[in-house]
PDB file of C-alpha atoms in Angstrom:
ATOM      1  CA  GLN A   1     109.241  92.616 104.723  1.00  0.00           C
ATOM      2  CA  VAL A   2     105.952  93.111 102.865  1.00  0.00           C
ATOM      3  CA  GLN A   3     102.861  90.946 102.879  1.00  0.00           C
ATOM      4  CA  VAL A   4     100.084  91.407 100.319  1.00  0.00           C
ATOM      5  CA  VAL A   5      96.590  89.961 100.766  1.00  0.00           C
ATOM      6  CA  GLU A   6      93.722  90.351  98.300  1.00  0.00           C
ATOM      7  CA  SER A   7      90.070  89.399  98.674  1.00  0.00           C
ATOM      8  CA  GLY A   8      86.620  89.990  97.206  1.00  0.00           C
ATOM      9  CA  GLY A   9      86.423  87.497  94.359  1.00  0.00           C
ATOM     10  CA  GLY A  10      83.456  85.280  93.691  1.00  0.00           C
ATOM     11  CA  LEU A  11      81.029  83.791  91.190  1.00  0.00           C
ATOM     12  CA  VAL A  12      78.779  86.310  89.417  1.00  0.00           C
ATOM     13  CA  GLN A  13      76.641  86.561  86.294  1.00  0.00           C
ATOM     14  CA  PRO A  14      77.583  88.675  83.266  1.00  0.00           C
ATOM     15  CA  GLY A  15      76.847  92.350  83.853  1.00  0.00           C
ATOM     16  CA  ALA A  16      77.364  92.117  87.610  1.00  0.00           C
ATOM     17  CA  SER A  17      79.915  94.029  89.674  1.00  0.00           C
ATOM     18  CA  LEU A  18      82.589  93.068  92.178  1.00  0.00           C
ATOM     19  CA  ARG A  19      85.033  95.061  94.254  1.00  0.00           C
ATOM     20  CA  LEU A  20      88.389  93.527  95.037  1.00  0.00           C
ATOM     21  CA  SER A  21      90.434  94.705  98.004  1.00  0.00           C
ATOM     22  CA  CYS A  22      94.147  94.426  98.677  1.00  0.00           C
ATOM     23  CA  THR A  23      96.001  95.258 101.870  1.00  0.00           C
ATOM     24  CA  ALA A  24      99.771  95.570 102.004  1.00  0.00           C
ATOM     25  CA  SER A  25     101.727  95.438 105.232  1.00  0.00           C
ATOM     26  CA  GLY A  26     105.250  96.781 105.486  1.00  0.00           C
ATOM     27  CA  HIS A  27     107.055 100.031 104.888  1.00  0.00           C
ATOM     28  CA  THR A  28     105.104 102.419 102.707  1.00  0.00           C
ATOM     29  CA  SER A  29     108.230 103.161 100.691  1.00  0.00           C
ATOM     30  CA  LEU A  30     108.094  99.578  99.407  1.00  0.00           C
ATOM     31  CA  THR A  31     104.450  99.731  98.294  1.00  0.00           C
ATOM     32  CA  GLN A  32     104.258 103.076  96.526  1.00  0.00           C
ATOM     33  CA  ILE A  33     103.047 101.462  93.303  1.00  0.00           C
ATOM     34  CA  MET A  34     100.167  99.012  93.548  1.00  0.00           C
ATOM     35  CA  GLY A  35      98.991  96.964  90.593  1.00  0.00           C
ATOM     36  CA  TRP A  36      96.407  94.380  89.633  1.00  0.00           C
ATOM     37  CA  PHE A  37      97.123  91.461  87.317  1.00  0.00           C
ATOM     38  CA  ARG A  38      95.097  88.428  86.312  1.00  0.00           C
ATOM     39  CA  GLN A  39      95.823  84.978  84.997  1.00  0.00           C
ATOM     40  CA  ALA A  40      93.444  82.571  83.283  1.00  0.00           C
ATOM     41  CA  PRO A  41      94.251  78.853  82.843  1.00  0.00           C
ATOM     42  CA  GLY A  42      96.793  78.314  80.093  1.00  0.00           C
ATOM     43  CA  LYS A  43      97.555  82.026  79.764  1.00  0.00           C
ATOM     44  CA  GLY A  44     100.263  84.327  81.042  1.00  0.00           C
ATOM     45  CA  ARG A  45      99.854  86.888  83.766  1.00  0.00           C
ATOM     46  CA  GLU A  46      98.038  89.877  82.259  1.00  0.00           C
ATOM     47  CA  PHE A  47      98.326  93.496  83.377  1.00  0.00           C
ATOM     48  CA  ILE A  48      95.050  95.067  84.477  1.00  0.00           C
ATOM     49  CA  SER A  49      95.754  98.354  86.271  1.00  0.00           C
ATOM     50  CA  TYR A  50      98.146 100.262  88.522  1.00  0.00           C
ATOM     51  CA  ILE A  51      98.025 103.312  90.754  1.00  0.00           C
ATOM     52  CA  THR A  52     100.777 105.536  92.145  1.00  0.00           C
ATOM     53  CA  SER A  53     101.296 106.453  95.789  1.00  0.00           C
ATOM     54  CA  ASN A  54      99.331 109.701  95.721  1.00  0.00           C
ATOM     55  CA  GLY A  55      96.644 108.346  93.414  1.00  0.00           C
ATOM     56  CA  ALA A  56      97.384 110.969  90.784  1.00  0.00           C
ATOM     57  CA  ASN A  57      98.387 108.505  88.091  1.00  0.00           C
ATOM     58  CA  THR A  58      96.437 105.443  87.037  1.00  0.00           C
ATOM     59  CA  ASN A  59      96.670 103.138  84.069  1.00  0.00           C
ATOM     60  CA  TYR A  60      94.354 100.493  82.633  1.00  0.00           C
ATOM     61  CA  ALA A  61      94.567  97.718  80.104  1.00  0.00           C
ATOM     62  CA  ASP A  62      92.428  98.335  77.038  1.00  0.00           C
ATOM     63  CA  SER A  63      90.359  95.256  77.805  1.00  0.00           C
ATOM     64  CA  VAL A  64      89.032  96.758  81.059  1.00  0.00           C
ATOM     65  CA  LYS A  65      89.145 100.499  80.365  1.00  0.00           C
ATOM     66  CA  GLY A  66      85.792 102.108  81.110  1.00  0.00           C
ATOM     67  CA  ARG A  67      84.619  99.138  83.179  1.00  0.00           C
ATOM     68  CA  PHE A  68      87.223  98.815  85.940  1.00  0.00           C
ATOM     69  CA  SER A  69      88.434 101.523  88.311  1.00  0.00           C
ATOM     70  CA  ILE A  70      91.411 101.441  90.680  1.00  0.00           C
ATOM     71  CA  SER A  71      91.696 103.502  93.862  1.00  0.00           C
ATOM     72  CA  ARG A  72      93.597 103.478  97.145  1.00  0.00           C
ATOM     73  CA  ASP A  73      93.078 104.440 100.759  1.00  0.00           C
ATOM     74  CA  ASN A  74      96.508 105.273 102.123  1.00  0.00           C
ATOM     75  CA  ALA A  75      95.227 105.589 105.691  1.00  0.00           C
ATOM     76  CA  LYS A  76      94.307 101.906 105.563  1.00  0.00           C
ATOM     77  CA  ASN A  77      97.147 100.901 103.229  1.00  0.00           C
ATOM     78  CA  THR A  78      94.556  99.377 100.921  1.00  0.00           C
ATOM     79  CA  VAL A  79      93.970  99.402  97.179  1.00  0.00           C
ATOM     80  CA  PHE A  80      90.668  98.568  95.485  1.00  0.00           C
ATOM     81  CA  LEU A  81      89.617  97.378  92.066  1.00  0.00           C
ATOM     82  CA  GLN A  82      85.998  98.166  91.246  1.00  0.00           C
ATOM     83  CA  MET A  83      84.867  95.887  88.432  1.00  0.00           C
ATOM     84  CA  ASN A  84      81.624  96.734  86.637  1.00  0.00           C
ATOM     85  CA  ASN A  85      79.829  95.112  83.705  1.00  0.00           C
ATOM     86  CA  LEU A  86      81.760  91.905  84.150  1.00  0.00           C
ATOM     87  CA  LYS A  87      82.111  89.599  81.166  1.00  0.00           C
ATOM     88  CA  PRO A  88      82.878  85.864  80.945  1.00  0.00           C
ATOM     89  CA  GLU A  89      86.309  86.705  79.530  1.00  0.00           C
ATOM     90  CA  ASP A  90      87.122  88.449  82.824  1.00  0.00           C
ATOM     91  CA  THR A  91      87.215  85.039  84.513  1.00  0.00           C
ATOM     92  CA  ALA A  92      90.659  84.573  86.059  1.00  0.00           C
ATOM     93  CA  VAL A  93      92.636  84.565  89.263  1.00  0.00           C
ATOM     94  CA  TYR A  94      93.293  88.193  90.174  1.00  0.00           C
ATOM     95  CA  TYR A  95      96.562  89.129  91.861  1.00  0.00           C
ATOM     96  CA  CYS A  96      97.573  92.259  93.719  1.00  0.00           C
ATOM     97  CA  ALA A  97     101.205  93.360  93.542  1.00  0.00           C
ATOM     98  CA  ALA A  98     103.371  96.103  95.036  1.00  0.00           C
ATOM     99  CA  ARG A  99     106.706  97.770  94.329  1.00  0.00           C
ATOM    100  CA  PRO A 100     108.579 100.990  95.121  1.00  0.00           C
ATOM    101  CA  ARG A 101     108.587 103.961  92.799  1.00  0.00           C
ATOM    102  CA  GLY A 102     111.448 103.906  90.361  1.00  0.00           C
ATOM    103  CA  SER A 103     112.602 102.949  86.929  1.00  0.00           C
ATOM    104  CA  GLY A 104     110.880 100.425  84.739  1.00  0.00           C
ATOM    105  CA  ASP A 105     107.445  99.864  83.277  1.00  0.00           C
ATOM    106  CA  TYR A 106     104.744  99.485  85.906  1.00  0.00           C
ATOM    107  CA  LYS A 107     102.721  97.349  83.482  1.00  0.00           C
ATOM    108  CA  ILE A 108     105.262  94.509  83.564  1.00  0.00           C
ATOM    109  CA  ALA A 109     104.606  91.845  86.159  1.00  0.00           C
ATOM    110  CA  ARG A 110     108.224  90.788  86.717  1.00  0.00           C
ATOM    111  CA  GLN A 111     109.124  94.275  87.920  1.00  0.00           C
ATOM    112  CA  TYR A 112     106.923  93.932  91.020  1.00  0.00           C
ATOM    113  CA  SER A 113     108.557  92.659  94.185  1.00  0.00           C
ATOM    114  CA  TYR A 114     105.609  91.596  96.329  1.00  0.00           C
ATOM    115  CA  TRP A 115     102.560  89.527  95.415  1.00  0.00           C
ATOM    116  CA  GLY A 116      99.368  88.323  97.005  1.00  0.00           C
ATOM    117  CA  GLN A 117      98.029  84.784  96.822  1.00  0.00           C
ATOM    118  CA  GLY A 118      95.274  85.613  94.333  1.00  0.00           C
ATOM    119  CA  THR A 119      91.486  85.660  94.454  1.00  0.00           C
ATOM    120  CA  GLN A 120      89.247  83.831  91.977  1.00  0.00           C
ATOM    121  CA  VAL A 121      86.760  85.770  89.848  1.00  0.00           C
ATOM    122  CA  THR A 122      84.327  83.683  87.808  1.00  0.00           C
ATOM    123  CA  VAL A 123      81.777  85.271  85.465  1.00  0.00           C
ATOM    124  CA  SER A 124      79.269  82.782  84.095  1.00  0.00           C
ATOM    125  CA  SER A 125      75.645  82.729  83.016  1.00  0.00           C
TER     126      SER A 125
END
């Protein structure tokens, strides 16, 4: 059994930074791939970023490339999303997700097995 908990959201002004954290409990074989997704009201769940178990491979959506950075601390079983130069269009509920290594596209939300409850990020002037 795996539990995923994310935190670190808040209300900030445009241009500010936030760092989201996500901890995953359970067997490490079940959480080798960690991803971040977001969902704004009236929109579908959007891929943001993922990272592989050894941190060697990362991937970012074009909308956040150059502003967001994903990393993980395997000793603490934690993944981070550093968000810089935040824009109003980044406003959404951000979700952390986990899945084993294997077949499929890591950018597709339905291929992840375990999800956190979400943390709200609001960017407003």
